[in-house]
């Protein structure tokens, strides 16, 4: 009985690790997709803010980081003004 419990614990730990890895992979894939969508919006509209505003699951800090990443891709530098940063910079 103890061997079964030990084996079950190992299997659960392995499954939890796999789920964590999958969640992280999905998170990175979603971030990449959002960056690409925002870059396209910037090219078409001159700003990515309208698209980034739709990502309600992101905190202001995450939105600020996303805008900086998009600006780096489009302009080669982070945004001078980032409305999502508390300091406004």
Short mmCIF file of C-alpha atoms in Angstrom, two decimals:
data_model
loop_
_atom_site.label_atom_id
_atom_site.label_comp_id
_atom_site.label_asym_id
_atom_site.label_seq_id
_atom_site.Cartn_x
_atom_site.Cartn_y
_atom_site.Cartn_z
CA UNK A 1 0.00 0.00 0.00
CA UNK A 2 2.84 2.38 0.81
CA UNK A 3 4.42 1.66 -2.59
CA UNK A 4 1.17 2.59 -4.31
CA UNK A 5 1.01 5.88 -2.41
CA UNK A 6 4.62 6.65 -3.26
CA UNK A 7 4.07 5.84 -6.93
CA UNK A 8 0.87 7.90 -7.00
CA UNK A 9 2.72 10.84 -5.46
CA UNK A 10 5.42 10.58 -8.13
CA UNK A 11 2.84 10.46 -10.90
CA UNK A 12 0.99 13.45 -9.47
CA UNK A 13 4.24 15.42 -9.22
CA UNK A 14 5.11 14.54 -12.82
CA UNK A 15 1.66 15.59 -14.02
CA UNK A 16 1.86 18.86 -12.08
CA UNK A 17 5.23 19.61 -13.66
CA UNK A 18 3.83 18.87 -17.11
CA UNK A 19 0.81 21.10 -16.51
CA UNK A 20 3.06 23.92 -15.27
CA UNK A 21 5.27 23.61 -18.34
CA UNK A 22 2.23 23.62 -20.64
CA UNK A 23 0.76 26.67 -18.91
CA UNK A 24 4.05 28.55 -19.29
CA UNK A 25 4.30 27.57 -22.96
CA UNK A 26 0.73 28.76 -23.57
CA UNK A 27 1.45 32.02 -21.74
CA UNK A 28 4.51 32.67 -23.90
CA UNK A 29 2.58 31.82 -27.07
CA UNK A 30 -0.21 34.23 -26.10
CA UNK A 31 2.31 36.98 -25.34
CA UNK A 32 3.96 36.48 -28.74
CA UNK A 33 0.56 36.63 -30.45
CA UNK A 34 -0.32 39.81 -28.59
CA UNK A 35 2.99 41.41 -29.55
CA UNK A 36 2.38 40.59 -33.21
CA UNK A 37 -1.21 41.91 -33.07
CA UNK A 38 -0.01 45.10 -31.42
CA UNK A 39 2.78 45.61 -33.96
CA UNK A 40 0.23 45.23 -36.77
CA UNK A 41 -2.09 47.72 -35.09
CA UNK A 42 0.78 50.18 -34.70
CA UNK A 43 1.65 49.85 -38.38
CA UNK A 44 -1.99 50.31 -39.44
CA UNK A 45 -3.20 52.86 -36.89
CA UNK A 46 -0.03 54.52 -35.65
CA UNK A 47 -0.56 53.20 -32.12
CA UNK A 48 -0.97 49.90 -30.34
CA UNK A 49 -2.85 51.32 -27.36
CA UNK A 50 -6.31 50.51 -28.70
CA UNK A 51 -5.37 46.84 -29.02
CA UNK A 52 -3.52 46.67 -25.71
CA UNK A 53 -6.53 48.23 -23.96
CA UNK A 54 -8.58 45.16 -24.93
CA UNK A 55 -6.34 42.81 -22.91
CA UNK A 56 -8.36 43.00 -19.70
CA UNK A 57 -6.48 40.11 -18.11
CA UNK A 58 -3.22 42.10 -18.03
CA UNK A 59 -2.24 44.41 -15.19
CA UNK A 60 -1.11 47.95 -15.98
CA UNK A 61 2.50 46.83 -15.45
CA UNK A 62 2.07 43.99 -17.94
CA UNK A 63 0.45 46.36 -20.43
CA UNK A 64 3.34 48.81 -19.95
CA UNK A 65 5.85 46.04 -20.61
CA UNK A 66 3.90 44.93 -23.69
CA UNK A 67 3.82 48.47 -25.08
CA UNK A 68 7.58 48.77 -24.53
CA UNK A 69 8.19 45.49 -26.37
CA UNK A 70 6.02 46.60 -29.27
CA UNK A 71 7.73 49.98 -29.40
CA UNK A 72 11.12 48.26 -29.45
CA UNK A 73 10.02 46.25 -32.47
CA UNK A 74 8.51 49.19 -34.33
CA UNK A 75 10.80 52.07 -33.35
CA UNK A 76 13.85 50.33 -31.95
CA UNK A 77 13.39 51.87 -28.50
CA UNK A 78 10.91 51.76 -25.61
CA UNK A 79 8.07 54.27 -25.61
CA UNK A 80 8.96 57.70 -24.25
CA UNK A 81 5.46 58.02 -22.86
CA UNK A 82 3.73 54.92 -21.61
CA UNK A 83 0.21 55.54 -20.32
CA UNK A 84 0.27 52.27 -18.40
CA UNK A 85 3.19 53.26 -16.18
CA UNK A 86 2.31 54.92 -12.89
CA UNK A 87 4.92 57.61 -13.50
CA UNK A 88 3.71 58.18 -17.06
CA UNK A 89 7.14 57.50 -18.52
#
